[in-house]
Tab-separated table of C-alpha atoms in Angstrom:
chain	number	residue	atom	x	y	z
A	856	MET	CA	104.522	133.823	94.019
A	857	PHE	CA	108.092	133.655	95.231
A	858	PRO	CA	109.085	136.783	97.120
A	859	LYS	CA	111.251	139.457	95.522
A	860	LYS	CA	114.827	140.215	96.829
A	861	ALA	CA	115.661	143.079	99.003
A	862	ILE	CA	118.658	144.955	99.879
A	863	ILE	CA	118.446	146.856	103.271
A	864	ALA	CA	120.840	149.794	103.799
A	865	GLY	CA	121.804	151.916	106.730
A	866	PRO	CA	123.418	151.956	110.093
A	867	VAL	CA	124.715	148.810	111.869
A	868	TYR	CA	126.142	148.662	115.363
A	869	LEU	CA	127.168	146.363	117.914
A	870	HIS	CA	124.482	146.604	120.580
A	871	LEU	CA	125.441	146.432	124.332
A	872	THR	CA	122.733	146.226	127.024
A	873	PRO	CA	124.220	146.229	130.392
A	874	ASP	CA	122.041	144.186	132.864
A	875	LEU	CA	121.148	146.703	135.819
A	876	SER	CA	118.158	144.858	137.169
A	877	SER	CA	120.053	144.538	140.421
A	878	LYS	CA	120.305	148.333	140.797
A	879	SER	CA	117.797	150.636	142.422
A	880	ILE	CA	116.355	153.785	141.145
A	881	VAL	CA	118.347	155.552	143.803
A	882	SER	CA	121.565	154.612	141.968
A	883	PHE	CA	120.452	156.661	138.972
A	884	SER	CA	118.772	159.738	140.832
A	885	THR	CA	121.717	161.791	140.762
A	886	PRO	CA	124.393	162.369	138.012
A	887	LEU	CA	127.319	159.857	138.239
A	888	GLN	CA	130.232	161.277	140.049
A	889	PRO	CA	134.015	161.013	138.997
A	890	ASP	CA	135.325	157.492	139.451
A	891	GLN	CA	132.021	156.269	140.285
A	892	ILE	CA	131.482	152.535	139.564
A	893	LEU	CA	128.109	150.733	138.738
A	894	ASP	CA	128.295	147.016	138.819
A	895	SER	CA	126.518	145.061	135.950
A	896	GLU	CA	125.010	141.554	136.278
A	897	GLY	CA	126.494	141.038	132.803
A	898	VAL	CA	126.415	142.691	129.406
A	899	PRO	CA	124.313	140.781	126.727
A	900	PHE	CA	125.262	141.974	123.221
A	901	GLY	CA	123.931	141.631	119.746
A	902	VAL	CA	123.620	143.509	116.361
A	903	GLY	CA	121.801	146.806	116.471
A	904	GLY	CA	120.916	149.755	114.128
A	905	ARG	CA	117.632	150.045	112.181
A	906	ALA	CA	119.071	148.590	109.000
A	907	ALA	CA	120.202	145.470	110.742
A	908	ALA	CA	116.885	145.249	112.653
A	909	THR	CA	114.633	145.874	109.378
A	910	GLY	CA	116.739	143.314	107.524
A	911	LEU	CA	116.768	140.541	110.269
A	912	ALA	CA	113.126	140.930	110.561
A	913	LEU	CA	112.497	140.641	106.598
A	914	HIS	CA	114.729	137.504	106.866
A	915	ARG	CA	112.648	136.050	109.558
A	916	PHE	CA	109.409	136.683	107.385
A	917	GLY	CA	111.105	134.564	104.562
A	918	ILE	CA	112.305	137.310	102.371
A	919	PRO	CA	115.551	137.095	100.690
A	920	VAL	CA	117.688	139.886	102.263
A	921	HIS	CA	121.046	141.319	101.512
A	922	LEU	CA	122.345	143.645	104.606
A	923	VAL	CA	124.476	146.656	103.205
A	924	GLY	CA	126.417	148.758	105.608
A	925	LYS	CA	129.796	149.266	107.138
A	926	VAL	CA	131.687	148.132	110.239
A	927	GLY	CA	135.182	148.569	111.350
A	928	ASP	CA	138.050	146.016	110.694
A	929	ASP	CA	138.198	145.187	114.473
A	930	ARG	CA	136.862	142.689	117.083
A	931	PHE	CA	133.616	144.379	117.409
A	932	GLY	CA	133.098	144.307	113.520
A	933	GLU	CA	134.148	140.550	113.803
A	934	VAL	CA	131.319	139.997	116.450
A	935	VAL	CA	128.599	141.831	114.408
A	936	LEU	CA	129.535	139.780	111.182
A	937	ASN	CA	129.626	136.537	113.106
A	938	ARG	CA	126.317	137.308	114.829
A	939	ILE	CA	124.570	137.893	111.327
A	940	ARG	CA	126.159	134.902	109.778
A	941	GLU	CA	125.036	132.574	112.688
A	942	ILE	CA	121.497	133.563	111.457
A	943	SER	CA	122.322	133.291	107.498
A	944	PRO	CA	125.650	133.304	105.862
A	945	ASP	CA	124.174	135.236	102.879
A	946	LEU	CA	123.034	138.049	105.023
A	947	ALA	CA	126.222	139.918	105.787
A	948	GLY	CA	127.732	139.747	102.266
A	949	GLY	CA	127.188	143.579	101.846
A	950	LEU	CA	128.804	144.772	105.028
A	951	VAL	CA	131.877	146.535	104.305
A	952	LEU	CA	135.149	146.166	106.497
A	953	ASP	CA	136.744	149.615	106.771
A	954	PRO	CA	140.196	149.291	108.501
A	955	SER	CA	140.443	153.031	108.870
A	956	THR	CA	137.703	153.395	111.383
A	957	SER	CA	136.007	151.581	114.258
A	958	THR	CA	132.658	149.767	114.426
A	959	GLY	CA	129.627	151.688	115.481
A	960	VAL	CA	128.400	150.846	119.196
A	961	THR	CA	125.122	151.601	120.971
A	962	ILE	CA	124.914	151.103	124.684
A	963	ASP	CA	121.330	150.848	126.176
A	964	LEU	CA	121.135	151.937	129.818
A	965	ASN	CA	117.958	150.707	131.209
A	966	PRO	CA	117.556	150.861	135.015
A	967	PRO	CA	114.686	149.146	136.787
A	968	ASP	CA	111.950	151.729	137.369
A	969	GLY	CA	114.133	154.298	135.683
A	970	VAL	CA	114.328	156.360	132.338
A	971	LYS	CA	115.996	154.340	129.303
A	972	SER	CA	118.779	156.003	127.610
A	973	THR	CA	121.117	155.067	124.595
A	974	GLN	CA	124.603	156.190	124.107
A	975	SER	CA	125.641	156.054	120.427
A	976	ILE	CA	129.154	155.932	118.759
A	977	PRO	CA	128.361	156.132	114.994
A	978	GLY	CA	131.911	154.773	114.009
A	979	ALA	CA	132.020	153.295	110.544
A	980	ASN	CA	128.407	154.448	109.908
A	981	ASN	CA	129.729	158.079	109.441
A	982	THR	CA	131.904	156.926	106.533
A	983	PHE	CA	129.358	155.014	104.215
A	984	TYR	CA	129.023	156.101	100.628
A	985	ALA	CA	127.505	155.194	97.459
A	986	SER	CA	130.471	153.543	96.348
A	987	ASP	CA	130.273	150.913	99.194
A	988	ILE	CA	127.334	149.365	97.666
A	989	PRO	CA	128.634	146.532	94.998
A	990	ARG	CA	126.837	146.985	91.586
A	991	ALA	CA	126.427	143.286	91.415
A	992	ASP	CA	124.441	143.147	94.688
A	993	LEU	CA	121.978	145.837	93.153
A	994	GLN	CA	121.628	143.981	89.833
A	995	LEU	CA	120.406	140.844	91.668
A	996	ALA	CA	117.806	142.554	93.820
A	997	ASP	CA	114.505	144.078	93.238
A	998	LEU	CA	114.065	146.567	96.215
A	999	PHE	CA	116.452	148.791	97.675
A	1000	HIS	CA	115.473	150.010	101.176
A	1001	PHE	CA	117.539	152.811	102.977
A	1002	THR	CA	116.789	153.370	106.749
A	1003	ASP	CA	117.819	156.104	109.205
A	1004	PRO	CA	120.004	158.425	107.097
A	1005	ALA	CA	120.134	160.832	109.884
A	1006	ALA	CA	122.399	158.478	111.748
A	1007	MET	CA	125.031	158.433	109.221
A	1008	ARG	CA	127.105	161.802	108.809
A	1009	SER	CA	128.414	161.145	105.341
A	1010	VAL	CA	124.747	160.605	104.360
A	1011	TYR	CA	122.910	163.370	105.750
A	1012	ARG	CA	125.325	166.232	105.200
A	1013	SER	CA	125.274	168.815	102.379
A	1014	GLU	CA	121.409	168.558	102.418
A	1015	GLY	CA	121.237	164.638	101.913
A	1016	GLY	CA	123.622	164.901	98.499
A	1017	GLU	CA	125.101	161.343	99.399
A	1018	LEU	CA	121.591	159.966	100.128
A	1019	LEU	CA	120.548	161.190	96.772
A	1020	SER	CA	123.489	159.469	95.157
A	1021	ILE	CA	122.752	156.134	96.872
A	1022	LEU	CA	119.341	156.365	95.826
A	1023	GLN	CA	120.156	157.301	92.283
A	1024	ARG	CA	122.580	154.513	92.126
A	1025	ALA	CA	119.992	151.843	92.901
A	1026	ARG	CA	117.431	153.541	90.652
A	1027	ARG	CA	119.823	153.439	87.656
A	1028	GLU	CA	120.005	149.474	88.226
A	1029	GLY	CA	116.189	149.237	88.012
A	1030	LEU	CA	115.352	148.636	91.414
A	1031	THR	CA	112.406	149.975	93.460
A	1032	THR	CA	113.664	152.649	96.010
A	1033	SER	CA	112.407	152.658	99.513
A	1034	LEU	CA	113.235	155.291	102.428
A	1035	ASP	CA	112.415	155.101	105.965
A	1036	PHE	CA	112.968	158.721	107.101
A	1037	SER	CA	112.920	160.223	110.560
A	1038	LEU	CA	114.184	163.500	112.069
A	1039	PRO	CA	117.101	163.375	114.482
A	1040	ASP	CA	117.294	165.098	117.919
A	1041	PRO	CA	117.729	168.828	117.182
A	1042	SER	CA	120.713	168.749	119.489
A	1043	ASP	CA	122.477	166.115	117.186
A	1044	PRO	CA	124.812	167.382	114.507
A	1045	ALA	CA	122.079	166.053	111.967
A	1046	GLY	CA	119.575	168.407	113.574
A	1047	ALA	CA	121.151	171.184	111.764
A	1048	VAL	CA	120.230	169.827	108.635
A	1049	ASP	CA	117.089	171.014	106.999
A	1050	GLY	CA	115.151	167.894	106.623
A	1051	SER	CA	112.609	169.498	104.458
A	1052	ILE	CA	115.376	170.302	101.864
A	1053	VAL	CA	116.795	166.753	102.141
A	1054	LEU	CA	113.247	165.420	101.216
A	1055	LEU	CA	113.141	167.882	98.479
A	1056	ASN	CA	116.293	166.636	96.929
A	1057	CYS	CA	115.688	162.821	97.549
A	1058	LEU	CA	111.963	162.188	96.874
A	1059	PRO	CA	112.091	162.454	93.065
A	1060	VAL	CA	113.898	159.180	93.274
A	1061	VAL	CA	112.028	157.409	95.992
A	1062	ASP	CA	109.087	154.924	95.261
A	1063	VAL	CA	108.132	153.881	98.665
A	1064	PHE	CA	108.221	156.341	101.752
A	1065	PHE	CA	107.929	155.715	105.296
A	1066	ALA	CA	107.685	158.478	107.948
A	1067	ASP	CA	106.218	159.311	111.402
A	1068	ALA	CA	103.105	161.664	111.214
A	1069	ALA	CA	104.908	164.031	113.733
A	1070	ASP	CA	108.102	164.488	111.455
A	1071	LEU	CA	105.973	165.225	108.314
A	1072	VAL	CA	103.961	167.846	110.134
A	1073	TYR	CA	107.067	169.358	111.550
A	1074	LEU	CA	108.631	169.328	108.007
A	1075	TYR	CA	105.498	170.613	106.014
A	1076	GLN	CA	103.195	172.536	108.341
A	1077	ARG	CA	105.335	173.907	111.216
A	1078	ASP	CA	102.824	176.218	112.556
A	1079	VAL	CA	100.297	173.242	112.833
A	1080	TYR	CA	103.114	171.235	114.719
A	1081	ASP	CA	103.775	174.046	117.147
A	1082	ARG	CA	100.119	174.470	118.010
A	1083	PHE	CA	99.525	170.750	118.679
A	1084	ALA	CA	102.670	170.596	120.672
A	1085	GLY	CA	101.690	173.374	122.976
A	1086	TRP	CA	98.345	171.534	123.849
A	1087	PRO	CA	98.082	169.631	127.190
A	1088	ASN	CA	98.678	166.325	125.571
A	1089	GLY	CA	101.718	167.480	123.633
A	1090	ASN	CA	101.615	164.584	121.396
A	1091	VAL	CA	101.389	165.729	117.770
A	1092	ALA	CA	100.480	162.251	116.233
A	1093	ASP	CA	97.275	162.053	118.569
A	1094	GLU	CA	95.940	165.331	117.073
A	1095	VAL	CA	96.457	164.527	113.561
A	1096	THR	CA	93.262	164.450	111.372
A	1097	ALA	CA	92.413	162.527	108.183
A	1098	GLU	CA	92.354	165.893	106.306
A	1099	LEU	CA	95.815	166.738	107.414
A	1100	LEU	CA	97.239	163.335	106.552
A	1101	HIS	CA	95.859	163.654	102.961
A	1102	ALA	CA	97.457	166.999	102.714
A	1103	LEU	CA	100.867	165.768	103.910
A	1104	SER	CA	100.585	162.698	101.607
A	1105	GLU	CA	99.837	165.014	98.783
A	1106	GLN	CA	102.997	166.866	99.072
A	1107	VAL	CA	105.170	163.675	99.259
A	1108	LEU	CA	103.271	161.962	96.314
A	1109	SER	CA	103.399	165.112	94.224
A	1110	SER	CA	107.310	164.624	94.317
A	1111	GLY	CA	106.976	161.328	92.452
A	1112	VAL	CA	106.650	158.787	95.311
A	1113	GLU	CA	104.145	155.966	94.627
A	1114	VAL	CA	103.531	154.685	98.122
A	1115	ILE	CA	103.571	156.511	101.258
A	1116	LEU	CA	103.138	154.844	104.684
A	1117	ILE	CA	102.560	157.193	107.704
A	1118	LYS	CA	103.032	155.885	111.207
A	1119	LEU	CA	100.694	157.046	113.775
A	1120	GLY	CA	101.641	155.001	116.833
A	1121	PRO	CA	98.511	153.524	118.655
A	1122	ARG	CA	96.520	155.143	116.401
A	1123	GLY	CA	97.504	152.939	113.299
A	1124	LEU	CA	98.915	153.414	109.858
A	1125	TYR	CA	97.845	155.724	106.961
A	1126	LEU	CA	98.423	154.579	103.480
A	1127	ARG	CA	98.193	156.465	100.289
A	1128	THR	CA	99.146	155.541	96.832
A	1129	ALA	CA	99.680	157.377	93.780
A	1130	SER	CA	97.560	157.492	90.453
A	1131	PRO	CA	98.473	155.011	87.666
A	1132	ALA	CA	100.610	157.398	85.485
A	1133	ALA	CA	103.203	157.687	88.411
A	1134	TRP	CA	103.737	153.844	88.570
A	1135	LYS	CA	105.557	153.632	85.133
A	1136	LYS	CA	109.079	154.226	86.795
A	1137	ALA	CA	108.522	152.071	89.849
A	1138	GLY	CA	111.304	149.529	89.575
A	1139	ARG	CA	111.385	145.740	89.624
A	1140	ALA	CA	109.706	145.221	93.042
A	1141	LEU	CA	106.438	147.007	92.077
A	1142	ALA	CA	106.436	145.856	88.376
A	1143	GLY	CA	103.435	144.165	87.506
A	1144	PHE	CA	101.234	145.491	90.536
A	1145	SER	CA	97.605	145.425	89.812
A	1146	GLU	CA	95.222	148.160	89.740
A	1147	GLY	CA	94.476	147.442	93.134
A	1148	TRP	CA	97.566	149.445	94.225
A	1149	HIS	CA	96.671	152.468	92.244
A	1150	GLY	CA	95.068	155.736	93.698
A	1151	ARG	CA	94.450	154.015	97.203
A	1152	GLU	CA	93.969	155.762	100.494
A	1153	PHE	CA	93.077	154.544	103.912
A	1154	TRP	CA	93.773	154.433	107.586
A	1155	ALA	CA	94.457	150.975	109.136
A	1156	PRO	CA	94.040	150.461	112.916
A	1157	ALA	CA	96.866	149.555	115.212
A	1158	PHE	CA	96.977	145.840	116.408
A	1159	LYS	CA	96.915	145.615	120.237
A	1160	ALA	CA	100.157	144.277	121.477
A	1161	THR	CA	100.319	140.939	123.642
A	1162	GLY	CA	103.014	139.880	125.813
A	1163	THR	CA	106.172	141.865	126.346
A	1164	LYS	CA	107.301	144.364	123.968
A	1165	THR	CA	111.032	143.913	122.952
A	1166	GLY	CA	111.636	147.105	121.097
A	1167	GLU	CA	112.190	147.833	117.243
A	1168	GLY	CA	108.499	148.105	116.669
A	1169	SER	CA	108.965	150.616	113.792
A	1170	GLU	CA	111.401	148.366	112.103
A	1171	ARG	CA	109.269	145.377	112.240
A	1172	LEU	CA	106.370	147.517	110.971
A	1173	VAL	CA	108.235	148.504	108.083
A	1174	SER	CA	109.491	144.957	107.508
A	1175	GLY	CA	105.988	143.669	107.683
A	1176	PHE	CA	104.942	146.143	104.773
A	1177	LEU	CA	107.689	145.403	102.708
A	1178	SER	CA	107.163	141.750	103.216
A	1179	GLY	CA	103.619	142.124	101.813
A	1180	LEU	CA	104.834	144.235	99.106
A	1181	LEU	CA	107.699	141.882	97.943
A	1182	ARG	CA	105.116	138.798	98.139
A	1183	GLY	CA	102.925	140.742	95.782
A	1184	GLU	CA	99.953	141.326	98.236
A	1185	GLU	CA	97.277	143.598	97.723
A	1186	PRO	CA	97.679	147.031	99.767
A	1187	GLY	CA	95.240	146.207	102.538
A	1188	ILE	CA	96.939	143.030	103.229
A	1189	ALA	CA	100.351	144.517	103.383
A	1190	VAL	CA	99.041	147.316	105.810
A	1191	LEU	CA	97.725	144.517	107.992
A	1192	MET	CA	100.884	142.788	107.974
A	1193	ALA	CA	102.747	146.009	108.821
A	1194	SER	CA	100.325	146.517	111.866
A	1195	ALA	CA	100.530	143.014	112.918
A	1196	MET	CA	104.266	142.854	112.929
A	1197	GLY	CA	104.812	146.278	114.457
A	1198	ALA	CA	102.298	145.484	117.421
């Protein structure tokens, strides 16, 4: 069975990683002083952002992918486009060049034996709208996946109004809609938006939904979240039970979602799917799925990672699951693919 086609939309950045391997932890033990300079051994660069990471991973898995996002009409945007085109000329066809703004940039500071931090300049990501998605692209695809809406001001403001417009546009063209949702840092501007209201508005037009367990507990059972967070371990995902996962997934599925995949870190993945009646509006990517996808619920273990982790594990996990889904695999296989790719 040939895999179906996917559009991956969301934030795209030029990603810079200064090489600080020659620096000692002492260099970062105190705040930087005015006019202080830290030498770098070089600045490796590439394409960043969760949309790019998800789309590139899907491409490597053999799925026909079209990236949709926005960069500035500047040198950084040119670098991003060229890097993506080097991988595949067709991948970058949905990236909009906006001369009125600059390309988004992320800078990773990862000192040896220190704490990694990331500086983010959203740039063009803050001006992405439903009108930036060509209708012709939607007509040629089967799945529309949106990731990291909290990183795009135009998308998350007004309680996710633009996110709803984006998903509705994909739904009108007959695509299966997919959303990878995460909460922003409370100190970020997006942190002032009520995520539960965003989901209340948008989930009725979402078919496949991804979220971290801790985020769902925070949104739907805040008292439980506060209790878990106050325990010595302080890791909410470590305390989540099967009963709590069932209750959280029930709230999401009752909004009309057909498939929910909850990420539990080293504890694995929880998958639950809706009853047969809900699958009638599932879009092209889910069309013709067997009864094996209806009314399923299971908790899959995480794979133990081997070798060195390179980051972007969550995006690879999502890509692994979507790859299985777009190939028409049974749910158990799709979850195993997600666990393996995310390890």
